[in-house]
Amino acid sequence: MTTSAAVPAGSEGATTGEGTVTDRLVEANERYAAAFTDPGMDARPVLHVAVVACMDARLDLHAALGLELGDCHTIRNAGGVVTDDVIRSLTISQRALGTRSIVLIHHTGCGLESLTEEFRHELEMEVGQRPSWAVESFRDVNQDVRQSMQRVRTSPFLLHTDDVRGFVFDVRSGLLREVDPA
């Protein structure tokens, strides 16, 4: 997929012949804003759903799920793992903005499958400070989806945990496969 702000394939740095990648993004935003009209939407998602997914650039969540602007809250991080910060966002999403359903999406070929907690040690050796966060790496994507579902379902901060479903997105086929929580 290419966009007007896309960096040419094979580009390894943050600088292109036309400036930095950020410069290109800002220019793309200026074009977007020139045609923008306020849709008059509320911050509350129309479908009352929050989607937690991996930050992987291959996942176009709105297209894959048939969503439109304003339909959902989208929370993304490395692995789509349910961390304390994800619980924070989900709590705000539910308690302040009315969401009731939660969809968790991991994917095939995730980079967290090749990392270990050793990554934190390497960072500590390089920068002189151990990160306060866990890498949350995993070997079994299905088990990690189950663990994420369990973290959501047992959080005392979340009001609505009866409609929590977990999936694995296949990056080759584009299909979702539901993971049994058991």
mmCIF file of C-alpha atoms in Angstrom:
data_model
loop_
_atom_site.group_PDB
_atom_site.id
_atom_site.type_symbol
_atom_site.label_atom_id
_atom_site.label_comp_id
_atom_site.label_asym_id
_atom_site.label_seq_id
_atom_site.Cartn_x
_atom_site.Cartn_y
_atom_site.Cartn_z
ATOM 1 C CA MET A 1 0.000 0.000 0.000
ATOM 2 C CA THR A 2 1.319 3.451 -0.812
ATOM 3 C CA THR A 3 0.179 6.772 0.515
ATOM 4 C CA SER A 4 1.074 10.325 -0.378
ATOM 5 C CA ALA A 5 3.305 10.422 2.672
ATOM 6 C CA ALA A 6 4.901 7.023 2.117
ATOM 7 C CA VAL A 7 8.663 6.667 2.141
ATOM 8 C CA PRO A 8 10.074 4.844 -0.892
ATOM 9 C CA ALA A 9 10.775 1.150 -0.335
ATOM 10 C CA GLY A 10 14.308 0.462 0.792
ATOM 11 C CA SER A 11 14.682 3.833 2.470
ATOM 12 C CA GLU A 12 16.662 3.183 5.618
ATOM 13 C CA GLY A 13 16.908 6.606 7.195
ATOM 14 C CA ALA A 14 14.463 9.177 8.445
ATOM 15 C CA THR A 15 15.691 11.625 5.804
ATOM 16 C CA THR A 16 14.698 11.538 2.180
ATOM 17 C CA GLY A 17 15.783 13.728 -0.707
ATOM 18 C CA GLU A 18 12.702 15.819 0.049
ATOM 19 C CA GLY A 19 13.356 16.337 3.766
ATOM 20 C CA THR A 20 12.639 14.155 6.759
ATOM 21 C CA VAL A 21 9.813 11.664 6.931
ATOM 22 C CA THR A 22 8.188 13.931 9.507
ATOM 23 C CA ASP A 23 8.387 16.823 7.046
ATOM 24 C CA ARG A 24 6.526 14.695 4.506
ATOM 25 C CA LEU A 25 3.887 13.771 7.062
ATOM 26 C CA VAL A 26 3.356 17.423 7.983
ATOM 27 C CA GLU A 27 3.009 18.307 4.296
ATOM 28 C CA ALA A 28 0.496 15.490 3.858
ATOM 29 C CA ASN A 29 -1.440 16.862 6.817
ATOM 30 C CA GLU A 30 -1.552 20.307 5.240
ATOM 31 C CA ARG A 31 -3.135 18.781 2.116
ATOM 32 C CA TYR A 32 -5.565 16.827 4.270
ATOM 33 C CA ALA A 33 -6.510 19.877 6.349
ATOM 34 C CA ALA A 34 -7.132 21.956 3.211
ATOM 35 C CA ALA A 35 -10.045 19.669 2.313
ATOM 36 C CA PHE A 36 -11.064 18.812 5.887
ATOM 37 C CA THR A 37 -14.520 19.563 7.196
ATOM 38 C CA ASP A 38 -15.486 18.957 10.795
ATOM 39 C CA PRO A 39 -17.624 15.798 10.793
ATOM 40 C CA GLY A 40 -19.322 16.985 13.985
ATOM 41 C CA MET A 41 -18.576 13.740 15.780
ATOM 42 C CA ASP A 42 -18.432 13.090 19.484
ATOM 43 C CA ALA A 43 -15.422 11.375 21.103
ATOM 44 C CA ARG A 44 -17.718 8.472 22.007
ATOM 45 C CA PRO A 45 -17.362 5.654 19.475
ATOM 46 C CA VAL A 46 -20.526 5.002 17.485
ATOM 47 C CA LEU A 47 -20.184 1.216 17.880
ATOM 48 C CA HIS A 48 -19.275 1.380 21.603
ATOM 49 C CA VAL A 49 -16.217 -0.794 20.968
ATOM 50 C CA ALA A 50 -12.527 -0.500 21.777
ATOM 51 C CA VAL A 51 -10.002 -2.391 19.646
ATOM 52 C CA VAL A 52 -6.603 -3.266 21.134
ATOM 53 C CA ALA A 53 -4.085 -4.282 18.483
ATOM 54 C CA CYS A 54 -0.420 -4.507 17.644
ATOM 55 C CA MET A 55 1.291 -1.438 16.252
ATOM 56 C CA ASP A 56 2.550 -3.472 13.276
ATOM 57 C CA ALA A 57 2.431 -1.340 10.119
ATOM 58 C CA ARG A 58 0.868 -4.195 8.136
ATOM 59 C CA LEU A 59 -2.414 -3.966 10.066
ATOM 60 C CA ASP A 60 -4.904 -1.521 8.562
ATOM 61 C CA LEU A 61 -7.506 -2.050 11.255
ATOM 62 C CA HIS A 62 -10.229 0.169 9.851
ATOM 63 C CA ALA A 63 -10.096 -1.529 6.467
ATOM 64 C CA ALA A 64 -9.734 -5.047 7.910
ATOM 65 C CA LEU A 65 -12.707 -4.604 10.236
ATOM 66 C CA GLY A 66 -14.919 -2.509 7.958
ATOM 67 C CA LEU A 67 -14.765 0.458 10.309
ATOM 68 C CA GLU A 68 -15.353 4.119 9.556
ATOM 69 C CA LEU A 69 -14.011 7.179 11.333
ATOM 70 C CA GLY A 70 -15.763 7.489 14.675
ATOM 71 C CA ASP A 71 -16.766 3.825 14.975
ATOM 72 C CA CYS A 72 -14.273 2.697 17.623
ATOM 73 C CA HIS A 73 -11.459 3.544 19.968
ATOM 74 C CA THR A 74 -8.176 2.076 18.759
ATOM 75 C CA ILE A 75 -5.394 1.306 21.231
ATOM 76 C CA ARG A 76 -2.139 0.043 19.755
ATOM 77 C CA ASN A 77 1.179 -1.060 21.186
ATOM 78 C CA ALA A 78 3.935 -3.576 20.491
ATOM 79 C CA GLY A 79 2.216 -6.962 20.304
ATOM 80 C CA GLY A 80 -1.253 -5.656 21.124
ATOM 81 C CA VAL A 81 -0.498 -6.858 24.644
ATOM 82 C CA VAL A 82 -2.797 -5.821 27.488
ATOM 83 C CA THR A 83 -0.477 -3.834 29.743
ATOM 84 C CA ASP A 84 -1.286 -1.446 32.595
ATOM 85 C CA ASP A 85 -1.421 1.419 30.115
ATOM 86 C CA VAL A 86 -3.892 -0.480 27.923
ATOM 87 C CA ILE A 87 -6.072 -1.088 31.007
ATOM 88 C CA ARG A 88 -5.821 2.666 31.697
ATOM 89 C CA SER A 89 -7.018 3.488 28.180
ATOM 90 C CA LEU A 90 -9.778 0.871 28.253
ATOM 91 C CA THR A 91 -10.973 2.152 31.625
ATOM 92 C CA ILE A 92 -11.254 5.694 30.277
ATOM 93 C CA SER A 93 -12.872 4.362 27.104
ATOM 94 C CA GLN A 94 -15.538 2.519 29.094
ATOM 95 C CA ARG A 95 -16.130 4.734 32.094
ATOM 96 C CA ALA A 96 -15.891 8.147 30.427
ATOM 97 C CA LEU A 97 -16.758 7.437 26.797
ATOM 98 C CA GLY A 98 -19.288 4.614 26.845
ATOM 99 C CA THR A 99 -17.618 1.614 25.200
ATOM 100 C CA ARG A 100 -18.910 -1.809 26.164
ATOM 101 C CA SER A 101 -17.155 -4.297 23.861
ATOM 102 C CA ILE A 102 -13.442 -5.048 23.586
ATOM 103 C CA VAL A 103 -11.748 -6.700 20.612
ATOM 104 C CA LEU A 104 -8.130 -7.860 21.019
ATOM 105 C CA ILE A 105 -6.052 -8.434 17.883
ATOM 106 C CA HIS A 106 -2.609 -10.013 17.742
ATOM 107 C CA HIS A 107 -1.132 -11.185 14.424
ATOM 108 C CA THR A 108 1.022 -13.780 12.750
ATOM 109 C CA GLY A 109 4.722 -13.038 12.362
ATOM 110 C CA CYS A 110 4.831 -10.598 15.287
ATOM 111 C CA GLY A 111 8.228 -9.127 16.175
ATOM 112 C CA LEU A 112 7.625 -9.872 19.865
ATOM 113 C CA GLU A 113 7.908 -13.571 19.049
ATOM 114 C CA SER A 114 11.621 -13.093 18.351
ATOM 115 C CA LEU A 115 12.436 -10.913 21.372
ATOM 116 C CA THR A 116 13.046 -11.974 24.957
ATOM 117 C CA GLU A 117 13.307 -10.130 28.254
ATOM 118 C CA GLU A 118 17.061 -10.123 27.491
ATOM 119 C CA PHE A 119 16.201 -7.062 25.382
ATOM 120 C CA ARG A 120 15.725 -5.110 28.644
ATOM 121 C CA HIS A 121 19.144 -6.223 29.877
ATOM 122 C CA GLU A 122 20.743 -5.134 26.610
ATOM 123 C CA LEU A 123 19.080 -1.722 26.928
ATOM 124 C CA GLU A 124 20.323 -1.399 30.484
ATOM 125 C CA MET A 125 23.879 -2.180 29.373
ATOM 126 C CA GLU A 126 23.642 0.363 26.548
ATOM 127 C CA VAL A 127 22.003 3.303 28.329
ATOM 128 C CA GLY A 128 22.845 2.631 31.976
ATOM 129 C CA GLN A 129 19.254 2.333 33.149
ATOM 130 C CA ARG A 130 16.953 -0.704 33.210
ATOM 131 C CA PRO A 131 13.541 -0.032 31.640
ATOM 132 C CA SER A 132 10.671 -0.111 34.122
ATOM 133 C CA TRP A 133 8.467 -1.891 31.572
ATOM 134 C CA ALA A 134 8.423 -5.532 30.540
ATOM 135 C CA VAL A 135 9.017 -6.511 26.919
ATOM 136 C CA GLU A 136 5.964 -8.836 27.069
ATOM 137 C CA SER A 137 7.474 -11.120 24.433
ATOM 138 C CA PHE A 138 5.795 -14.418 23.676
ATOM 139 C CA ARG A 139 6.297 -17.629 21.717
ATOM 140 C CA ASP A 140 2.668 -18.722 21.328
ATOM 141 C CA VAL A 141 0.408 -16.040 19.854
ATOM 142 C CA ASN A 142 -2.760 -17.939 20.825
ATOM 143 C CA GLN A 143 -1.688 -18.198 24.452
ATOM 144 C CA ASP A 144 -0.785 -14.513 24.517
ATOM 145 C CA VAL A 145 -4.240 -13.581 23.199
ATOM 146 C CA ARG A 146 -5.734 -15.740 25.984
ATOM 147 C CA GLN A 147 -3.542 -14.019 28.551
ATOM 148 C CA SER A 148 -4.615 -10.605 27.255
ATOM 149 C CA MET A 149 -8.297 -11.614 27.415
ATOM 150 C CA GLN A 150 -7.787 -12.796 30.998
ATOM 151 C CA ARG A 151 -6.109 -9.518 31.996
ATOM 152 C CA VAL A 152 -9.090 -7.587 30.635
ATOM 153 C CA ARG A 153 -11.695 -9.866 32.208
ATOM 154 C CA THR A 154 -10.099 -9.718 35.662
ATOM 155 C CA SER A 155 -9.385 -5.994 35.800
ATOM 156 C CA PRO A 156 -11.277 -4.356 38.661
ATOM 157 C CA PHE A 157 -11.316 -1.055 36.757
ATOM 158 C CA LEU A 158 -13.335 -2.223 33.764
ATOM 159 C CA LEU A 159 -17.126 -2.160 33.955
ATOM 160 C CA HIS A 160 -17.913 -4.318 30.919
ATOM 161 C CA THR A 161 -15.994 -7.581 30.536
ATOM 162 C CA ASP A 162 -18.752 -9.823 29.170
ATOM 163 C CA ASP A 163 -18.022 -8.976 25.501
ATOM 164 C CA VAL A 164 -14.248 -9.468 25.239
ATOM 165 C CA ARG A 165 -13.043 -11.432 22.235
ATOM 166 C CA GLY A 166 -9.549 -12.172 20.979
ATOM 167 C CA PHE A 167 -8.266 -12.797 17.465
ATOM 168 C CA VAL A 168 -5.113 -13.463 15.457
ATOM 169 C CA PHE A 169 -4.849 -11.509 12.198
ATOM 170 C CA ASP A 170 -3.073 -13.437 9.441
ATOM 171 C CA VAL A 171 -0.754 -10.930 7.744
ATOM 172 C CA ARG A 172 -0.659 -13.062 4.568
ATOM 173 C CA SER A 173 -4.383 -13.661 4.059
ATOM 174 C CA GLY A 174 -5.904 -10.698 5.921
ATOM 175 C CA LEU A 175 -8.273 -13.002 7.798
ATOM 176 C CA LEU A 176 -9.024 -12.941 11.511
ATOM 177 C CA ARG A 177 -9.036 -16.214 13.427
ATOM 178 C CA GLU A 178 -10.830 -16.180 16.765
ATOM 179 C CA VAL A 179 -8.980 -17.580 19.775
ATOM 180 C CA ASP A 180 -10.946 -19.686 22.258
ATOM 181 C CA PRO A 181 -10.463 -18.109 25.697
ATOM 182 C CA ALA A 182 -10.345 -21.495 27.467
#
